[in-house]
Amino acid sequence: MKLRKATAATAALLLPLTAAVAGCGANGDGGGQTEGGKDTITVGIKYDQPGIGLKTPDGEYTGFDVDVATYIAKQLGYEPDRIVWKEAKSADRETLLQRGDVDFIAASYSINDERRKKVDFAGPYLLAHQDVLVRADDDSITEPSDLNDKKLCSVTGSTSAQNIKTKIAPQAQLQEYGGYSECLTGLENKAVDALTTDDSILAGYAAQDQFEGKFKLGGFKLSDENYGIGVPKGDDELKNKINSALEKMVADGTWEAYVKKNFGPAAYRNEPPPKIGVVVS
Ligand code: GLU
């Protein structure tokens, strides 16, 4: 439209520029071609979940979600040094996507209908189950109903807190904190009797050097948690690209390698890779 109105001389000047800009966004094989044509991609992860998403004291990012996100970013055209990591606490994930503060989220983010009203999900890429972490010397919690007269800790905005209130142990005294590390401190100093969230996360905590021999998992399988990659609602193009990346990741053996690397140290017994688009419940 604009070009038609321009004089021949301006058009001649504009054309090479337009072509160059178009070339930039095209999906050619040249270097630096990125989904969305940006310099960097911003990814929401957890900062306090060893084995899943952790920011180490020296500023490194490690864990299964970090590796999965790095693989996805690469498929979208972003090398690791073009990834900007951002903390995505459980209660903040939908808002971060809705506000455009992150491009996608890989943060132990369970797919469910409530969240689907606000965001979309690629995946799932991991199936976990809700469980409890208790002190190693506590034998009073042997089945889920034992939780009903206990002090439980979970995180605001997590499915774990919601499941306790609605189905698992509605009578339990549930304390909701902003992050899982606060619950761990509470469990250690007996302010709470159990920390409840996904077994994949709890296994990572139990295996930490500082907690050696202090905690144990209940092994209850209280729910199915289908981890998805959160994307802005309606961005089907991005969702489909991420789904393709996830499929490739499983097919080329990378998924298995990431599982071994990140869950091996905690001896977490993971489920097989989920089928893309199939949510187990
Ligand atoms: N996967 C659960 C959720 O998405 C619990 C873990 C978490 O809070 O990130 O709510």
mmCIF file of C-alpha atoms and ligand atoms in Angstrom:
data_model
loop_
_atom_site.group_PDB
_atom_site.id
_atom_site.type_symbol
_atom_site.label_atom_id
_atom_site.label_comp_id
_atom_site.label_asym_id
_atom_site.label_seq_id
_atom_site.Cartn_x
_atom_site.Cartn_y
_atom_site.Cartn_z
ATOM 1 C CA MET A 1 0.000 0.000 0.000
ATOM 2 C CA LYS A 2 2.626 2.481 1.062
ATOM 3 C CA LEU A 3 4.883 1.520 -1.790
ATOM 4 C CA ARG A 4 2.183 2.201 -4.358
ATOM 5 C CA LYS A 5 1.875 5.766 -3.113
ATOM 6 C CA ALA A 6 5.605 6.370 -3.074
ATOM 7 C CA THR A 7 7.362 8.023 -5.973
ATOM 8 C CA ALA A 8 9.385 5.835 -8.275
ATOM 9 C CA ALA A 9 12.572 7.165 -6.737
ATOM 10 C CA THR A 10 11.491 6.386 -3.148
ATOM 11 C CA ALA A 11 10.243 2.991 -4.218
ATOM 12 C CA ALA A 12 13.611 2.215 -5.739
ATOM 13 C CA LEU A 13 15.253 3.168 -2.459
ATOM 14 C CA LEU A 14 12.775 1.233 -0.356
ATOM 15 C CA LEU A 15 12.742 -1.978 -2.338
ATOM 16 C CA PRO A 16 16.193 -3.322 -1.441
ATOM 17 C CA LEU A 17 15.500 -2.482 2.181
ATOM 18 C CA THR A 18 12.146 -4.282 2.133
ATOM 19 C CA ALA A 19 13.768 -7.301 0.516
ATOM 20 C CA ALA A 20 16.496 -7.328 3.139
ATOM 21 C CA VAL A 21 13.981 -7.151 5.991
ATOM 22 C CA ALA A 22 11.870 -9.903 4.444
ATOM 23 C CA GLY A 23 15.001 -12.033 4.048
ATOM 24 C CA CYS A 24 15.697 -11.622 7.744
ATOM 25 C CA GLY A 25 12.395 -13.134 8.826
ATOM 26 C CA ALA A 26 12.342 -15.899 6.249
ATOM 27 C CA ASN A 27 13.061 -19.458 7.236
ATOM 28 C CA GLY A 28 16.184 -19.835 5.149
ATOM 29 C CA ASP A 29 19.227 -21.841 6.073
ATOM 30 C CA GLY A 30 21.398 -18.860 6.901
ATOM 31 C CA GLY A 31 22.648 -18.261 10.453
ATOM 32 C CA GLY A 32 20.619 -16.224 12.915
ATOM 33 C CA GLN A 33 17.180 -17.211 11.595
ATOM 34 C CA THR A 34 14.884 -17.250 14.559
ATOM 35 C CA GLU A 35 11.231 -17.904 15.266
ATOM 36 C CA GLY A 36 9.703 -14.463 15.723
ATOM 37 C CA GLY A 37 12.806 -12.839 14.261
ATOM 38 C CA LYS A 38 14.109 -11.640 17.631
ATOM 39 C CA ASP A 39 17.633 -11.537 19.050
ATOM 40 C CA THR A 40 16.779 -13.384 22.218
ATOM 41 C CA ILE A 41 14.052 -15.639 23.543
ATOM 42 C CA THR A 42 12.766 -15.357 27.108
ATOM 43 C CA VAL A 43 11.918 -18.583 28.888
ATOM 44 C CA GLY A 44 10.180 -19.012 32.239
ATOM 45 C CA ILE A 45 11.640 -21.719 34.474
ATOM 46 C CA LYS A 46 11.752 -22.633 38.156
ATOM 47 C CA TYR A 47 14.790 -21.424 40.091
ATOM 48 C CA ASP A 48 14.429 -23.629 43.177
ATOM 49 C CA GLN A 49 13.843 -27.176 41.944
ATOM 50 C CA PRO A 50 17.028 -29.275 41.711
ATOM 51 C CA GLY A 51 16.815 -31.717 38.788
ATOM 52 C CA ILE A 52 13.996 -29.703 37.153
ATOM 53 C CA GLY A 53 14.784 -25.994 37.165
ATOM 54 C CA LEU A 54 17.498 -24.554 39.369
ATOM 55 C CA LYS A 55 19.521 -21.359 39.462
ATOM 56 C CA THR A 56 22.774 -22.335 41.132
ATOM 57 C CA PRO A 57 24.657 -19.963 43.462
ATOM 58 C CA ASP A 58 27.160 -19.261 40.667
ATOM 59 C CA GLY A 59 24.377 -18.222 38.301
ATOM 60 C CA GLU A 60 24.091 -21.382 36.193
ATOM 61 C CA TYR A 61 20.746 -22.855 35.173
ATOM 62 C CA THR A 62 20.316 -26.614 35.412
ATOM 63 C CA GLY A 63 17.612 -29.271 35.318
ATOM 64 C CA PHE A 64 15.350 -31.254 33.016
ATOM 65 C CA ASP A 65 13.123 -28.265 32.187
ATOM 66 C CA VAL A 66 16.186 -26.125 31.458
ATOM 67 C CA ASP A 67 17.545 -28.780 29.078
ATOM 68 C CA VAL A 68 14.161 -29.263 27.388
ATOM 69 C CA ALA A 69 13.743 -25.497 26.993
ATOM 70 C CA THR A 70 17.269 -25.174 25.578
ATOM 71 C CA TYR A 71 16.493 -27.903 23.022
ATOM 72 C CA ILE A 72 13.239 -26.186 22.033
ATOM 73 C CA ALA A 73 14.931 -22.791 21.757
ATOM 74 C CA LYS A 74 17.559 -24.292 19.454
ATOM 75 C CA GLN A 75 14.836 -25.724 17.207
ATOM 76 C CA LEU A 76 13.297 -22.254 17.108
ATOM 77 C CA GLY A 77 16.637 -20.819 15.997
ATOM 78 C CA TYR A 78 18.037 -19.585 19.317
ATOM 79 C CA GLU A 79 21.454 -20.780 20.489
ATOM 80 C CA PRO A 80 21.850 -21.159 24.276
ATOM 81 C CA ASP A 81 23.541 -17.761 24.596
ATOM 82 C CA ARG A 82 20.403 -16.141 23.135
ATOM 83 C CA ILE A 83 18.151 -17.482 25.912
ATOM 84 C CA VAL A 84 17.080 -15.114 28.677
ATOM 85 C CA TRP A 85 15.932 -17.095 31.725
ATOM 86 C CA LYS A 86 13.221 -15.704 33.944
ATOM 87 C CA GLU A 87 11.881 -17.115 37.179
ATOM 88 C CA ALA A 88 8.313 -18.415 36.827
ATOM 89 C CA LYS A 89 6.920 -19.140 40.282
ATOM 90 C CA SER A 90 3.880 -21.401 40.354
ATOM 91 C CA ALA A 91 1.354 -18.605 40.918
ATOM 92 C CA ASP A 92 2.878 -16.286 38.285
ATOM 93 C CA ARG A 93 2.974 -18.524 35.215
ATOM 94 C CA GLU A 94 -0.293 -17.580 33.506
ATOM 95 C CA THR A 95 0.302 -13.862 34.111
ATOM 96 C CA LEU A 96 3.846 -14.001 32.720
ATOM 97 C CA LEU A 97 2.490 -15.486 29.482
ATOM 98 C CA GLN A 98 -0.528 -13.195 29.310
ATOM 99 C CA ARG A 99 1.625 -10.092 29.772
ATOM 100 C CA GLY A 100 4.167 -11.254 27.211
ATOM 101 C CA ASP A 101 6.957 -11.239 29.813
ATOM 102 C CA VAL A 102 8.108 -14.649 28.575
ATOM 103 C CA ASP A 103 7.900 -16.385 25.194
ATOM 104 C CA PHE A 104 7.257 -19.788 26.676
ATOM 105 C CA ILE A 105 7.349 -21.554 30.033
ATOM 106 C CA ALA A 106 9.003 -24.837 31.006
ATOM 107 C CA ALA A 107 8.475 -24.922 34.769
ATOM 108 C CA SER A 108 6.946 -28.186 36.058
ATOM 109 C CA TYR A 109 3.788 -26.723 34.552
ATOM 110 C CA SER A 110 0.882 -29.194 34.640
ATOM 111 C CA ILE A 111 -1.666 -29.002 31.847
ATOM 112 C CA ASN A 112 -5.217 -28.554 33.142
ATOM 113 C CA ASP A 113 -8.518 -27.047 31.995
ATOM 114 C CA GLU A 114 -8.412 -24.121 34.410
ATOM 115 C CA ARG A 115 -5.056 -22.974 33.053
ATOM 116 C CA ARG A 116 -6.131 -23.662 29.475
ATOM 117 C CA LYS A 117 -8.652 -20.820 29.824
ATOM 118 C CA LYS A 118 -5.718 -18.407 29.975
ATOM 119 C CA VAL A 119 -2.796 -20.079 28.194
ATOM 120 C CA ASP A 120 -2.099 -22.880 25.731
ATOM 121 C CA PHE A 121 0.195 -25.846 26.169
ATOM 122 C CA ALA A 122 2.525 -27.785 23.909
ATOM 123 C CA GLY A 123 3.369 -31.297 25.045
ATOM 124 C CA PRO A 124 3.040 -33.038 27.418
ATOM 125 C CA TYR A 125 6.730 -33.916 27.747
ATOM 126 C CA LEU A 126 6.768 -35.550 31.221
ATOM 127 C CA LEU A 127 4.265 -37.381 33.388
ATOM 128 C CA ALA A 128 4.763 -36.949 37.140
ATOM 129 C CA HIS A 129 2.551 -37.717 40.145
ATOM 130 C CA GLN A 130 1.788 -35.749 43.265
ATOM 131 C CA ASP A 131 3.407 -37.181 46.390
ATOM 132 C CA VAL A 132 4.501 -36.123 49.868
ATOM 133 C CA LEU A 133 7.904 -35.566 51.405
ATOM 134 C CA VAL A 134 8.091 -36.278 55.137
ATOM 135 C CA ARG A 135 10.851 -36.432 57.738
ATOM 136 C CA ALA A 136 12.740 -39.740 57.518
ATOM 137 C CA ASP A 137 11.918 -40.663 61.124
ATOM 138 C CA ASP A 138 8.179 -39.945 60.796
ATOM 139 C CA ASP A 139 6.158 -43.159 60.478
ATOM 140 C CA SER A 140 2.757 -41.583 61.091
ATOM 141 C CA ILE A 141 2.013 -40.930 57.397
ATOM 142 C CA THR A 142 1.651 -44.288 55.672
ATOM 143 C CA GLU A 143 -1.378 -43.597 53.473
ATOM 144 C CA PRO A 144 -2.965 -40.473 51.951
ATOM 145 C CA SER A 145 -5.805 -40.320 54.520
ATOM 146 C CA ASP A 146 -3.159 -39.882 57.262
ATOM 147 C CA LEU A 147 -2.622 -36.404 55.847
ATOM 148 C CA ASN A 148 -6.025 -35.204 57.059
ATOM 149 C CA ASP A 149 -4.893 -34.292 60.579
ATOM 150 C CA LYS A 150 -1.462 -33.073 59.529
ATOM 151 C CA LYS A 151 0.152 -29.755 58.760
ATOM 152 C CA LEU A 152 0.882 -29.752 55.059
ATOM 153 C CA CYS A 153 2.892 -27.310 53.038
ATOM 154 C CA SER A 154 2.517 -26.533 49.364
ATOM 155 C CA VAL A 155 2.899 -23.627 47.000
ATOM 156 C CA THR A 156 0.308 -21.043 46.026
ATOM 157 C CA GLY A 157 -0.951 -21.486 42.484
ATOM 158 C CA SER A 158 0.164 -25.118 42.235
ATOM 159 C CA THR A 159 -2.090 -28.021 41.337
ATOM 160 C CA SER A 160 -0.689 -29.754 44.439
ATOM 161 C CA ALA A 161 -2.277 -27.237 46.826
ATOM 162 C CA GLN A 162 -5.533 -27.368 44.867
ATOM 163 C CA ASN A 163 -5.672 -31.184 44.879
ATOM 164 C CA ILE A 164 -5.203 -31.327 48.659
ATOM 165 C CA LYS A 165 -8.083 -28.916 49.228
ATOM 166 C CA THR A 166 -10.502 -30.458 46.745
ATOM 167 C CA LYS A 167 -9.822 -34.191 46.918
ATOM 168 C CA ILE A 168 -6.793 -35.652 48.639
ATOM 169 C CA ALA A 169 -7.032 -34.360 52.222
ATOM 170 C CA PRO A 170 -9.580 -31.544 52.622
ATOM 171 C CA GLN A 171 -9.212 -31.685 56.432
ATOM 172 C CA ALA A 172 -5.460 -31.139 56.413
ATOM 173 C CA GLN A 173 -4.086 -27.862 57.692
ATOM 174 C CA LEU A 174 -2.634 -26.576 54.459
ATOM 175 C CA GLN A 175 -0.071 -23.818 54.506
ATOM 176 C CA GLU A 176 0.635 -22.261 51.146
ATOM 177 C CA TYR A 177 3.963 -20.555 50.553
ATOM 178 C CA GLY A 178 5.314 -18.702 47.530
ATOM 179 C CA GLY A 179 8.069 -21.223 46.772
ATOM 180 C CA TYR A 180 9.046 -24.771 47.614
ATOM 181 C CA SER A 181 12.240 -23.817 49.452
ATOM 182 C CA GLU A 182 10.184 -22.208 52.216
ATOM 183 C CA CYS A 183 8.248 -25.469 52.639
ATOM 184 C CA LEU A 184 11.525 -27.385 52.939
ATOM 185 C CA THR A 185 12.692 -25.176 55.776
ATOM 186 C CA GLY A 186 9.316 -25.683 57.451
ATOM 187 C CA LEU A 187 9.602 -29.457 57.099
ATOM 188 C CA GLU A 188 13.121 -29.464 58.498
ATOM 189 C CA ASN A 189 12.286 -27.406 61.582
ATOM 190 C CA LYS A 190 8.954 -29.200 62.160
ATOM 191 C CA ALA A 191 6.715 -26.229 61.417
ATOM 192 C CA VAL A 192 4.966 -28.589 58.965
ATOM 193 C CA ASP A 193 4.660 -32.394 58.813
ATOM 194 C CA ALA A 194 4.819 -32.841 55.060
ATOM 195 C CA LEU A 195 5.566 -31.024 51.836
ATOM 196 C CA THR A 196 3.373 -32.028 48.938
ATOM 197 C CA THR A 197 4.011 -31.571 45.249
ATOM 198 C CA ASP A 198 5.124 -33.673 42.263
ATOM 199 C CA ASP A 199 7.337 -36.700 42.971
ATOM 200 C CA SER A 200 9.753 -35.461 40.279
ATOM 201 C CA ILE A 201 10.386 -32.326 42.356
ATOM 202 C CA LEU A 202 10.397 -34.043 45.760
ATOM 203 C CA ALA A 203 12.966 -36.616 44.613
ATOM 204 C CA GLY A 204 15.301 -33.751 43.756
ATOM 205 C CA TYR A 205 14.955 -32.204 47.209
ATOM 206 C CA ALA A 206 15.417 -35.496 49.042
ATOM 207 C CA ALA A 207 18.653 -36.102 47.123
ATOM 208 C CA GLN A 208 20.228 -32.749 48.013
ATOM 209 C CA ASP A 209 23.438 -33.066 50.040
ATOM 210 C CA GLN A 210 22.211 -30.721 52.749
ATOM 211 C CA PHE A 211 19.167 -32.926 53.404
ATOM 212 C CA GLU A 212 20.956 -36.287 53.230
ATOM 213 C CA GLY A 213 19.008 -38.899 55.202
ATOM 214 C CA LYS A 214 16.548 -36.298 56.517
ATOM 215 C CA PHE A 215 13.511 -36.792 54.281
ATOM 216 C CA LYS A 216 11.662 -39.587 52.479
ATOM 217 C CA LEU A 217 8.938 -39.761 49.832
ATOM 218 C CA GLY A 218 5.537 -41.322 50.600
ATOM 219 C CA GLY A 219 5.258 -43.029 47.182
ATOM 220 C CA PHE A 220 1.512 -42.299 47.028
ATOM 221 C CA LYS A 221 0.929 -41.310 43.350
ATOM 222 C CA LEU A 222 -1.828 -38.893 44.330
ATOM 223 C CA SER A 223 -2.430 -37.462 40.852
ATOM 224 C CA ASP A 224 -1.311 -37.367 37.243
ATOM 225 C CA GLU A 225 0.695 -34.258 36.429
ATOM 226 C CA ASN A 226 1.210 -33.837 32.691
ATOM 227 C CA TYR A 227 3.990 -31.295 32.231
ATOM 228 C CA GLY A 228 3.378 -29.020 29.264
ATOM 229 C CA ILE A 229 5.213 -26.094 27.720
ATOM 230 C CA GLY A 230 3.104 -23.004 28.383
ATOM 231 C CA VAL A 231 2.643 -20.676 25.397
ATOM 232 C CA PRO A 232 0.522 -17.547 24.958
ATOM 233 C CA LYS A 233 -3.128 -18.382 24.296
ATOM 234 C CA GLY A 234 -3.913 -18.667 20.603
ATOM 235 C CA ASP A 235 -0.299 -18.915 19.406
ATOM 236 C CA ASP A 236 -0.853 -22.128 17.470
ATOM 237 C CA GLU A 237 2.188 -21.589 15.292
ATOM 238 C CA LEU A 238 4.525 -21.534 18.279
ATOM 239 C CA LYS A 239 2.687 -24.428 19.937
ATOM 240 C CA ASN A 240 2.998 -26.576 16.809
ATOM 241 C CA LYS A 241 6.682 -25.767 16.405
ATOM 242 C CA ILE A 242 7.331 -26.689 20.038
ATOM 243 C CA ASN A 243 5.374 -29.924 19.625
ATOM 244 C CA SER A 244 7.558 -30.819 16.641
ATOM 245 C CA ALA A 245 10.666 -30.032 18.688
ATOM 246 C CA LEU A 246 9.432 -32.247 21.533
ATOM 247 C CA GLU A 247 8.690 -35.106 19.144
ATOM 248 C CA LYS A 248 12.155 -34.807 17.658
ATOM 249 C CA MET A 249 13.695 -34.687 21.134
ATOM 250 C CA VAL A 250 12.118 -38.029 22.039
ATOM 251 C CA ALA A 251 12.845 -39.643 18.652
ATOM 252 C CA ASP A 252 16.550 -38.728 18.612
ATOM 253 C CA GLY A 253 17.189 -40.059 22.130
ATOM 254 C CA THR A 254 17.749 -36.658 23.726
ATOM 255 C CA TRP A 255 14.724 -36.962 26.027
ATOM 256 C CA GLU A 256 16.147 -40.160 27.521
ATOM 257 C CA ALA A 257 19.583 -38.574 27.902
ATOM 258 C CA TYR A 258 18.112 -35.558 29.718
ATOM 259 C CA VAL A 259 16.111 -37.858 32.010
ATOM 260 C CA LYS A 260 19.240 -39.840 32.949
ATOM 261 C CA LYS A 261 21.327 -36.725 33.469
ATOM 262 C CA ASN A 262 18.805 -34.830 35.587
ATOM 263 C CA PHE A 263 16.793 -37.509 37.394
ATOM 264 C CA GLY A 264 19.573 -40.093 37.720
ATOM 265 C CA PRO A 265 21.240 -38.434 40.739
ATOM 266 C CA ALA A 266 17.910 -38.418 42.639
ATOM 267 C CA ALA A 267 17.087 -41.992 41.518
ATOM 268 C CA TYR A 268 13.692 -40.702 40.349
ATOM 269 C CA ARG A 269 11.728 -43.426 38.592
ATOM 270 C CA ASN A 270 10.164 -41.544 35.715
ATOM 271 C CA GLU A 271 7.333 -42.638 33.444
ATOM 272 C CA PRO A 272 7.990 -43.258 29.722
ATOM 273 C CA PRO A 273 7.802 -40.215 27.431
ATOM 274 C CA PRO A 274 4.165 -39.084 27.009
ATOM 275 C CA LYS A 275 2.509 -38.903 23.598
ATOM 276 C CA ILE A 276 2.212 -35.345 22.349
ATOM 277 C CA GLY A 277 -1.374 -34.123 22.702
ATOM 278 C CA VAL A 278 -2.411 -36.929 25.052
ATOM 279 C CA VAL A 279 -3.086 -35.784 28.609
ATOM 280 C CA VAL A 280 -3.416 -38.605 31.162
ATOM 281 C CA SER A 281 -5.816 -38.177 34.073
HETATM 282 N N1 GLU B 1 3.080 -29.514 38.518
HETATM 283 C C1 GLU B 1 2.336 -28.834 39.513
HETATM 284 C C2 GLU B 1 1.770 -27.515 38.988
HETATM 285 O O1 GLU B 1 1.928 -27.197 37.874
HETATM 286 C C3 GLU B 1 3.109 -28.607 40.780
HETATM 287 C C4 GLU B 1 4.501 -28.103 40.594
HETATM 288 C C5 GLU B 1 4.605 -26.604 40.504
HETATM 289 O O2 GLU B 1 4.054 -25.897 41.356
HETATM 290 O O3 GLU B 1 5.283 -26.153 39.605
HETATM 291 O O4 GLU B 1 1.128 -26.813 39.698
#
